[in-house]
Short mmCIF file of C-alpha atoms in Angstrom, two decimals:
data_model
loop_
_atom_site.label_atom_id
_atom_site.label_comp_id
_atom_site.label_asym_id
_atom_site.label_seq_id
_atom_site.Cartn_x
_atom_site.Cartn_y
_atom_site.Cartn_z
CA MET A 214 0.00 0.00 0.00
CA ILE A 215 1.32 3.45 -1.15
CA GLN A 216 1.42 6.11 1.53
CA ASP A 217 0.34 9.75 0.72
CA THR A 218 2.35 12.94 1.46
CA SER A 219 0.12 14.22 4.16
CA ALA A 220 2.85 13.62 6.63
CA GLN A 221 5.00 16.19 4.76
CA ASP A 222 2.37 19.02 4.59
CA ILE A 223 2.90 22.16 6.70
CA GLN A 224 -0.11 24.04 7.94
CA VAL A 225 -0.05 27.79 7.01
CA SER A 226 -0.91 30.17 9.73
CA SER A 227 -3.74 32.72 9.46
CA ASN A 228 -1.23 35.65 9.82
CA THR A 229 0.27 35.04 6.34
CA ARG A 230 -3.18 35.00 4.74
CA SER A 231 -4.05 38.38 6.30
CA LYS A 232 -0.88 40.08 5.01
CA ARG A 233 -1.67 39.01 1.45
CA LYS A 234 -5.14 40.58 1.65
CA PHE A 235 -3.66 43.90 2.80
CA VAL A 236 -1.21 43.98 -0.13
CA VAL A 237 -3.95 43.37 -2.69
CA LEU A 238 -6.14 46.01 -1.10
CA GLY A 239 -3.29 48.56 -1.19
CA VAL A 240 -2.63 47.97 -4.89
CA VAL A 241 -6.32 48.43 -5.68
CA LEU A 242 -6.42 51.70 -3.74
CA ILE A 243 -3.36 53.05 -5.58
CA VAL A 244 -4.88 52.24 -8.98
CA LEU A 245 -8.14 53.91 -8.01
CA PHE A 246 -6.24 56.99 -6.80
CA VAL A 247 -4.29 57.31 -10.06
CA MET A 248 -7.45 56.97 -12.13
CA ALA A 249 -9.25 59.54 -10.02
CA TYR A 250 -6.34 61.98 -10.30
CA SER A 251 -6.23 61.56 -14.06
CA LEU A 252 -9.92 62.22 -14.38
CA LEU A 253 -9.77 65.25 -12.11
CA SER A 254 -6.68 66.73 -13.79
CA ALA A 255 -7.95 66.19 -17.34
CA PRO A 256 -9.79 69.15 -18.97
CA THR A 257 -13.52 69.04 -18.87
CA ALA A 258 -15.09 69.05 -22.35
CA ASN A 259 -18.04 71.35 -22.93
CA ARG A 260 -18.91 69.72 -26.23
CA SER A 261 -18.04 66.63 -28.25
CA ILE A 262 -17.42 66.34 -32.00
CA ASP A 263 -16.35 63.63 -34.40
CA LYS A 264 -12.56 63.53 -34.67
CA ASP A 265 -12.80 62.71 -38.38
CA SER A 266 -14.68 65.95 -39.03
CA VAL A 267 -11.65 68.15 -38.20
CA GLN A 268 -8.11 68.41 -39.51
CA ILE A 269 -5.25 67.96 -37.07
CA ALA A 270 -1.63 68.99 -37.60
CA THR A 271 1.54 68.64 -35.53
CA LEU A 272 3.85 71.57 -34.82
CA GLU A 273 7.47 71.23 -35.90
CA VAL A 274 10.65 73.29 -36.11
CA GLY A 275 12.07 73.99 -39.57
CA ASP A 276 12.50 76.49 -42.38
CA LEU A 277 9.57 78.63 -43.50
CA VAL A 278 9.41 80.46 -46.80
CA ARG A 279 7.11 83.48 -46.54
CA ASP A 280 5.30 83.90 -49.82
CA ILE A 281 2.15 85.17 -51.46
CA VAL A 282 0.05 83.58 -54.16
CA ALA A 283 -0.74 85.37 -57.40
CA ASN A 284 -2.33 84.50 -60.71
CA GLY A 285 -1.72 86.01 -64.10
CA LYS A 286 -0.96 85.36 -67.72
CA ILE A 287 1.90 85.20 -70.20
CA VAL A 288 2.50 88.42 -72.12
CA ALA A 289 5.07 89.49 -74.66
CA ALA A 290 8.03 91.24 -73.09
CA ASN A 291 8.13 93.57 -76.06
CA ALA A 292 4.78 94.55 -77.59
CA PRO A 293 5.26 97.98 -79.20
CA GLN A 294 2.39 100.00 -80.55
CA VAL A 295 2.59 101.63 -83.98
CA TYR A 296 1.54 105.29 -84.20
CA SER A 297 0.68 107.61 -87.05
CA PRO A 298 3.54 110.08 -87.67
CA GLU A 299 1.24 112.69 -89.25
CA GLN A 300 -2.39 113.45 -89.94
CA GLY A 301 -3.70 111.74 -93.05
CA PHE A 302 -5.37 108.69 -94.52
CA VAL A 303 -3.91 105.34 -93.51
CA ASN A 304 -3.45 102.29 -95.72
CA LEU A 305 -2.96 99.02 -93.81
CA ASN A 306 -0.75 96.44 -95.50
CA VAL A 307 -1.24 93.70 -92.87
CA LYS A 308 -4.04 92.02 -90.95
CA ALA A 309 -4.29 90.89 -87.33
CA GLY A 310 -2.30 87.70 -86.84
CA ASP A 311 0.03 88.24 -89.81
CA HIS A 312 3.71 87.47 -89.26
CA VAL A 313 6.02 90.42 -89.88
CA GLN A 314 9.77 90.98 -90.03
CA ILE A 315 11.89 93.95 -89.06
CA GLY A 316 11.79 96.55 -91.83
CA GLN A 317 8.64 95.19 -93.49
CA VAL A 318 6.17 97.87 -94.62
CA ILE A 319 3.02 97.43 -92.53
CA ALA A 320 1.17 100.71 -93.14
CA GLU A 321 1.33 103.93 -95.17
CA VAL A 322 -0.13 107.32 -94.34
CA GLU A 323 -1.13 109.72 -97.11
CA SER A 324 -0.67 113.37 -96.10
CA PRO A 325 -1.46 115.81 -98.95
CA GLU A 326 -0.76 118.76 -96.67
CA LEU A 327 2.74 117.54 -95.87
CA GLU A 328 3.51 116.79 -99.52
CA ASN A 329 2.34 120.28 -100.52
CA ARG A 330 4.56 121.87 -97.87
CA LEU A 331 7.52 119.91 -99.18
CA MET A 332 6.92 121.19 -102.73
CA GLN A 333 6.69 124.78 -101.46
CA GLU A 334 9.87 124.50 -99.43
CA ARG A 335 11.73 122.94 -102.35
CA SER A 336 10.64 125.87 -104.52
CA GLU A 337 11.88 128.28 -101.88
CA MET A 338 15.14 126.36 -101.77
CA ALA A 339 15.59 126.80 -105.52
CA ARG A 340 14.90 130.55 -105.24
CA LEU A 341 17.46 130.94 -102.46
CA ASP A 342 20.03 128.99 -104.47
CA GLY A 343 19.51 131.42 -107.35
CA GLU A 344 19.79 134.39 -105.02
CA LEU A 345 23.06 133.05 -103.65
CA ALA A 346 24.46 132.59 -107.15
CA ARG A 347 23.47 136.19 -108.06
CA GLN A 348 25.18 137.52 -104.93
CA ARG A 349 28.33 135.64 -105.83
CA LEU A 350 28.35 137.28 -109.27
CA ASP A 351 27.76 140.70 -107.73
CA ALA A 352 30.59 140.09 -105.31
CA ARG A 353 32.96 139.20 -108.13
CA SER A 354 31.94 142.35 -110.02
CA GLN A 355 32.45 144.57 -106.99
CA LYS A 356 35.80 142.98 -106.25
CA LEU A 357 36.85 143.71 -109.82
CA GLN A 358 35.89 147.38 -109.48
CA LEU A 359 37.74 147.66 -106.19
CA THR A 360 40.81 145.98 -107.63
CA LYS A 361 40.70 148.44 -110.54
CA LEU A 362 40.49 151.37 -108.13
CA LEU A 363 43.43 150.05 -106.13
CA ASP A 364 45.52 149.48 -109.24
CA LEU A 365 44.85 153.02 -110.52
CA ALA A 366 45.82 154.46 -107.14
CA LYS A 367 49.04 152.46 -107.28
CA VAL A 368 49.82 153.76 -110.78
CA ASP A 369 49.21 157.35 -109.65
CA LEU A 370 51.50 156.77 -106.68
CA GLU A 371 54.30 155.42 -108.85
CA ALA A 372 53.92 158.39 -111.25
CA ALA A 373 54.03 160.85 -108.35
CA GLU A 374 57.18 159.19 -107.02
CA ARG A 375 58.87 159.57 -110.45
CA GLU A 376 57.88 163.23 -110.69
CA ASN A 377 59.20 163.84 -107.21
CA ARG A 378 62.56 162.25 -108.05
CA ARG A 379 62.76 164.30 -111.25
CA ALA A 380 61.93 167.51 -109.38
CA GLN A 381 64.54 166.80 -106.72
CA ALA A 382 67.20 166.30 -109.40
CA SER A 383 66.10 169.37 -111.36
CA ILE A 384 66.13 171.72 -108.40
CA LYS A 385 69.79 170.95 -107.84
CA ASN A 386 70.60 172.11 -111.36
CA ASN A 387 68.25 175.09 -111.04
CA LEU A 388 66.12 173.71 -113.88
CA ILE A 389 62.82 174.23 -112.05
CA SER A 390 61.56 176.65 -109.52
CA GLN A 391 60.98 176.00 -105.86
CA ILE A 392 57.22 176.14 -106.47
CA ASP A 393 57.43 173.32 -109.00
CA LEU A 394 59.38 171.22 -106.49
CA GLU A 395 56.83 171.79 -103.75
CA GLN A 396 54.02 170.94 -106.17
CA ALA A 397 55.74 167.60 -106.98
CA VAL A 398 56.09 166.86 -103.26
CA ASP A 399 52.39 167.61 -102.71
CA GLU A 400 51.38 165.38 -105.60
CA LEU A 401 53.42 162.52 -104.09
CA ALA A 402 51.77 162.95 -100.68
CA ARG A 403 48.31 163.05 -102.28
CA ALA A 404 49.08 159.86 -104.27
CA LYS A 405 50.30 158.05 -101.15
CA LEU A 406 47.15 159.01 -99.25
CA THR A 407 44.89 157.97 -102.10
CA PHE A 408 46.62 154.59 -102.40
CA LYS A 409 46.35 154.02 -98.63
CA HIS A 410 42.62 154.80 -98.60
CA ALA A 411 42.08 152.61 -101.65
CA LYS A 412 43.71 149.65 -99.89
CA GLU A 413 41.52 150.15 -96.81
CA GLU A 414 38.37 150.48 -98.91
CA VAL A 415 39.20 147.27 -100.77
CA ALA A 416 39.77 145.39 -97.47
CA ILE A 417 36.48 146.65 -96.00
CA ALA A 418 34.58 145.88 -99.19
CA ASN A 419 36.01 142.36 -99.29
CA ASP A 420 34.95 141.75 -95.68
CA ARG A 421 31.46 143.09 -96.41
CA LEU A 422 31.07 140.93 -99.49
CA ALA A 423 32.30 137.86 -97.62
CA PHE A 424 29.82 138.54 -94.79
CA GLU A 425 26.93 138.95 -97.23
CA LEU A 426 27.85 135.72 -98.97
CA GLU A 427 28.05 133.84 -95.66
CA SER A 428 24.64 135.20 -94.66
CA ALA A 429 23.18 134.06 -97.94
CA LYS A 430 24.77 130.65 -97.49
CA SER A 431 23.27 130.39 -93.98
CA VAL A 432 19.80 131.12 -95.35
CA VAL A 433 20.27 128.44 -97.98
CA GLN A 434 21.55 125.94 -95.41
CA ARG A 435 18.60 126.66 -93.11
CA GLN A 436 16.20 126.12 -95.97
CA ALA A 437 18.01 122.88 -96.81
CA LEU A 438 17.36 121.68 -93.24
CA VAL A 439 13.66 122.54 -93.61
CA VAL A 440 13.47 120.53 -96.82
CA GLU A 441 15.42 117.66 -95.25
CA GLU A 442 13.04 117.57 -92.25
CA LEU A 443 10.00 117.47 -94.52
CA GLU A 444 11.57 114.73 -96.61
CA ARG A 445 12.20 112.77 -93.40
CA LYS A 446 8.57 113.17 -92.39
CA ILE A 447 7.45 112.05 -95.83
CA THR A 448 9.69 108.98 -95.52
CA GLU A 449 8.23 108.19 -92.10
CA LEU A 450 4.76 108.07 -93.62
CA THR A 451 5.82 104.62 -94.78
CA ILE A 452 5.64 102.68 -91.49
CA VAL A 453 7.79 99.57 -91.05
CA ALA A 454 7.81 96.84 -88.40
CA SER A 455 10.24 97.39 -85.53
CA VAL A 456 10.29 93.74 -84.35
CA ASP A 457 10.05 90.22 -85.69
CA GLY A 458 6.69 88.84 -84.59
CA VAL A 459 3.00 89.02 -85.36
CA VAL A 460 0.42 91.75 -85.71
CA GLY A 461 -1.68 91.93 -82.57
CA ASN A 462 -4.70 94.23 -82.67
CA LEU A 463 -5.57 96.62 -85.48
CA LEU A 464 -6.74 99.82 -83.80
CA VAL A 465 -8.02 101.64 -86.92
CA GLN A 466 -9.84 100.78 -90.12
CA ALA A 467 -8.18 100.91 -93.53
CA ARG A 468 -8.41 104.29 -95.35
CA SER A 469 -9.60 106.01 -92.19
CA LEU A 470 -8.52 109.54 -91.28
CA VAL A 471 -6.04 109.52 -88.42
CA ASN A 472 -4.44 112.32 -86.44
CA LYS A 473 -0.80 112.65 -85.54
CA ASN A 474 0.28 110.13 -82.85
CA ASP A 475 -2.92 108.06 -83.15
CA ALA A 476 -2.29 104.36 -82.39
CA LEU A 477 -2.65 102.19 -85.50
CA MET A 478 -1.83 98.65 -84.36
CA THR A 479 0.08 96.53 -81.86
CA LEU A 480 3.03 94.29 -82.74
CA VAL A 481 3.96 91.29 -80.59
CA ASP A 482 7.57 90.15 -80.32
CA LEU A 483 7.44 86.35 -80.11
CA SER A 484 11.10 85.98 -79.14
CA ALA A 485 10.69 87.05 -75.49
CA TYR A 486 7.92 86.54 -72.94
CA GLU A 487 7.19 87.75 -69.42
CA ALA A 488 4.54 86.89 -66.84
CA GLU A 489 2.02 89.53 -65.80
CA LEU A 490 0.80 88.78 -62.26
CA ASN A 491 -2.04 90.36 -60.31
CA VAL A 492 -1.05 90.80 -56.65
CA ALA A 493 -3.61 91.68 -53.98
CA GLU A 494 -3.47 95.30 -52.83
CA SER A 495 -2.80 94.22 -49.23
CA TYR A 496 0.56 92.77 -50.28
CA ALA A 497 1.63 95.75 -52.40
CA ASN A 498 4.01 97.08 -49.73
CA ASP A 499 5.59 93.65 -49.17
CA ILE A 500 6.79 93.01 -52.72
CA GLY A 501 9.83 94.56 -54.36
CA VAL A 502 11.73 94.42 -57.62
CA GLY A 503 14.27 91.58 -57.67
CA MET A 504 12.29 89.13 -55.52
CA PRO A 505 12.32 85.49 -56.72
CA VAL A 506 9.10 84.05 -58.12
CA GLU A 507 8.12 80.41 -58.55
CA MET A 508 5.58 79.86 -61.34
CA THR A 509 3.60 76.91 -62.62
CA LEU A 510 3.02 76.64 -66.37
CA SER A 511 1.08 73.65 -67.68
CA GLY A 512 2.17 71.60 -64.68
CA LYS A 513 5.82 72.63 -65.04
CA THR A 514 7.60 74.75 -62.42
CA VAL A 515 9.76 77.62 -63.69
CA LEU A 516 11.65 80.34 -61.83
CA GLY A 517 11.67 84.05 -62.45
CA THR A 518 12.46 87.45 -60.96
CA LEU A 519 10.09 90.32 -60.24
CA SER A 520 11.12 93.01 -62.74
CA ALA A 521 8.44 95.71 -62.52
CA ILE A 522 5.60 96.82 -60.22
CA SER A 523 2.76 99.06 -61.36
CA PRO A 524 2.46 102.30 -59.34
CA GLU A 525 -1.35 102.20 -59.46
CA VAL A 526 -4.04 99.95 -57.98
CA ASN A 527 -6.78 98.66 -60.25
CA ASN A 528 -9.72 96.63 -58.90
CA ARG A 529 -7.84 96.21 -55.58
CA GLN A 530 -4.95 94.56 -57.40
CA VAL A 531 -1.45 95.63 -58.43
CA LYS A 532 -0.02 94.47 -61.74
CA THR A 533 3.55 93.17 -61.74
CA ARG A 534 5.93 91.83 -64.39
CA VAL A 535 8.14 88.76 -63.92
CA ARG A 536 11.17 88.04 -66.10
CA PHE A 537 11.95 84.35 -66.63
CA ASP A 538 15.35 83.16 -65.40
CA GLN A 539 15.64 80.49 -68.10
CA ALA A 540 15.60 81.10 -71.83
CA ASP A 541 14.06 77.86 -73.12
CA LEU A 542 10.51 77.60 -71.81
CA GLY A 543 9.16 75.25 -74.44
CA SER A 544 5.86 75.99 -76.16
CA ILE A 545 4.34 78.87 -74.22
CA ARG A 546 1.76 81.18 -75.74
CA GLN A 547 0.49 84.69 -75.36
CA ASN A 548 -2.22 85.02 -72.64
CA GLN A 549 -1.50 81.53 -71.26
CA GLN A 550 -2.63 81.31 -67.63
CA VAL A 551 0.02 81.06 -64.90
CA SER A 552 -0.08 80.61 -61.12
CA ALA A 553 2.84 81.85 -59.05
CA ARG A 554 4.37 82.25 -55.61
CA VAL A 555 6.28 85.43 -54.85
CA LEU A 556 8.96 84.44 -52.31
CA LEU A 557 9.12 87.31 -49.83
CA GLU A 558 11.31 85.93 -47.02
CA ASN A 559 13.12 82.73 -45.97
CA LYS A 560 13.15 82.09 -42.19
CA SER A 561 15.08 79.19 -40.66
CA GLN A 562 14.48 77.19 -37.48
CA VAL A 563 11.03 78.51 -36.65
CA LEU A 564 8.11 76.77 -34.94
CA LYS A 565 5.53 76.21 -37.65
CA VAL A 566 2.36 74.32 -38.47
CA ARG A 567 0.46 73.51 -41.62
CA ARG A 568 -1.75 76.37 -42.76
CA GLY A 569 -5.50 75.95 -42.41
CA THR A 570 -8.78 77.74 -42.04
CA PHE A 571 -8.23 78.10 -38.29
CA LEU A 572 -6.62 81.43 -39.23
CA ASP A 573 -10.11 82.71 -40.02
CA ALA A 574 -10.61 83.05 -36.26
CA GLY A 575 -8.04 85.86 -36.28
CA GLY A 576 -4.87 83.90 -35.59
CA PHE A 577 -5.09 84.54 -31.84
CA ILE A 578 -6.41 81.16 -30.66
CA ALA A 579 -5.91 77.49 -31.44
CA TYR A 580 -7.48 74.30 -30.11
CA LYS A 581 -4.65 72.21 -28.67
CA ILE A 582 -5.34 68.48 -28.29
CA GLU A 583 -4.67 67.00 -24.81
CA ASN A 584 -5.78 63.45 -23.97
CA GLY A 585 -8.49 63.42 -26.60
CA VAL A 586 -9.79 66.87 -25.68
CA ALA A 587 -9.22 70.02 -27.77
CA VAL A 588 -8.53 72.94 -25.44
CA LYS A 589 -8.74 76.58 -26.55
CA THR A 590 -5.25 78.10 -26.25
CA ASP A 591 -4.06 81.66 -26.83
CA ILE A 592 -1.37 81.84 -29.52
CA GLN A 593 0.58 84.43 -31.48
CA ILE A 594 1.38 83.87 -35.15
CA GLY A 595 4.24 85.31 -37.16
CA ALA A 596 5.07 84.96 -40.82
CA THR A 597 2.65 83.09 -43.06
CA SER A 598 3.20 81.32 -46.34
CA MET A 599 0.96 79.57 -48.79
CA ARG A 600 1.42 76.26 -46.95
CA GLU A 601 2.62 77.02 -43.40
CA VAL A 602 2.23 79.43 -40.48
CA GLU A 603 4.86 80.52 -37.95
CA ILE A 604 3.83 80.17 -34.28
CA LEU A 605 5.56 82.70 -32.01
CA SER A 606 4.04 81.76 -28.65
CA GLY A 607 1.41 79.59 -26.96
CA LEU A 608 2.46 76.22 -28.40
CA ASN A 609 5.49 73.93 -28.40
CA PRO A 610 7.08 71.50 -30.85
CA ASN A 611 5.14 68.24 -31.34
CA ASP A 612 1.92 69.80 -30.02
CA GLN A 613 -1.16 68.93 -32.04
CA ILE A 614 -3.85 71.46 -32.91
CA ILE A 615 -7.00 71.58 -34.98
CA ILE A 616 -6.29 73.53 -38.19
CA SER A 617 -9.78 73.36 -39.71
CA ASN A 618 -12.52 75.94 -39.18
CA TYR A 619 -13.55 76.75 -35.59
CA GLU A 620 -16.88 78.33 -36.44
CA SER A 621 -19.05 75.52 -35.04
CA PHE A 622 -17.36 75.35 -31.60
CA ILE A 623 -15.44 78.58 -31.11
CA GLU A 624 -17.67 79.52 -28.16
CA ASN A 625 -16.49 76.42 -26.22
CA ASP A 626 -13.28 76.43 -24.18
CA SER A 627 -12.80 72.70 -24.77
CA VAL A 628 -14.15 70.07 -27.13
CA LEU A 629 -14.12 66.29 -26.71
CA LEU A 630 -12.95 64.43 -29.81
CA ASN A 631 -14.87 61.16 -30.30
#
């Protein structure tokens, strides 16, 4: 017969059993205390909403590019207008959409008044040329008379000098009287004076004739400039293309009467394009020439630089021009739509969060998520971009906030997320 192990059993005392009960009871009390503390310390929700009905984003530290969004279109960088040089009737040699080359005749203006003025001025030019030729002949004739007068005075002087020498020799031999000698001396003095005055008169007359000829030449030259100016204006009545491109809009009808400086048509240079962007008036003071611009054309991203800003506001928008940084843009067309980001500022190592409609509340509050409850928290925002918002105070990295619209629960200090 096999004996059992009852002889080896040890009877446990009631004291050990009591200690075990106290330990279990203590653990239960601690757990209940922790749960009660958690419930008491957790925020009390005034309202509950579906968690899937809101958008939640996590704050992080990183770089933020401050930018603004703008839309616009592709325009020709060079689109000159053609103007009428004078009043007259215009003949158009091209139609809208025609391709033109530099120097090609695109329009002609008929100006009968200008052509008549040119004929009159040419006639006046011919008259002045004849007058100048006549004055030259008169000058030659007068010079001949003056030369004759000077030569005669010289001959008289030489004769008087001979008579004086003869008288001086004769008086020594007592062949003539003293009166005859004095008369010869007087004749010599008179001849010298006459020759001197003749020389001076010839010099003055030559200067006067030269001055009159120069004046006549100046009148002719002035008239030549008048004729040349009219001929230039007549030549400009034939209008040629200043760029290689296409004809844009025709601004007048063929054979219509146009005034001086009236616009006739627009030419479009197809070799260079720019983007024309419309920027909201509120951002007008933030943008500046030289800022980088990121544009999207037919799904392709291209870079450019802000090159011009309009000084006026139209329909609460400011027009700007953007020059492309790259030359080869593929097949882009006039008036093609473009969306762009003007990069205003690049900030590094900032606390940021994804942009959302929570900014519609003013940017002063955010609903921070704590233990499944969204609690209204005061915040301060900084720079904003198209995608992100800088948070200056009120939140910390890795915090989560609701970034969707707060309109339905903005009156509640806390919201339970189900």
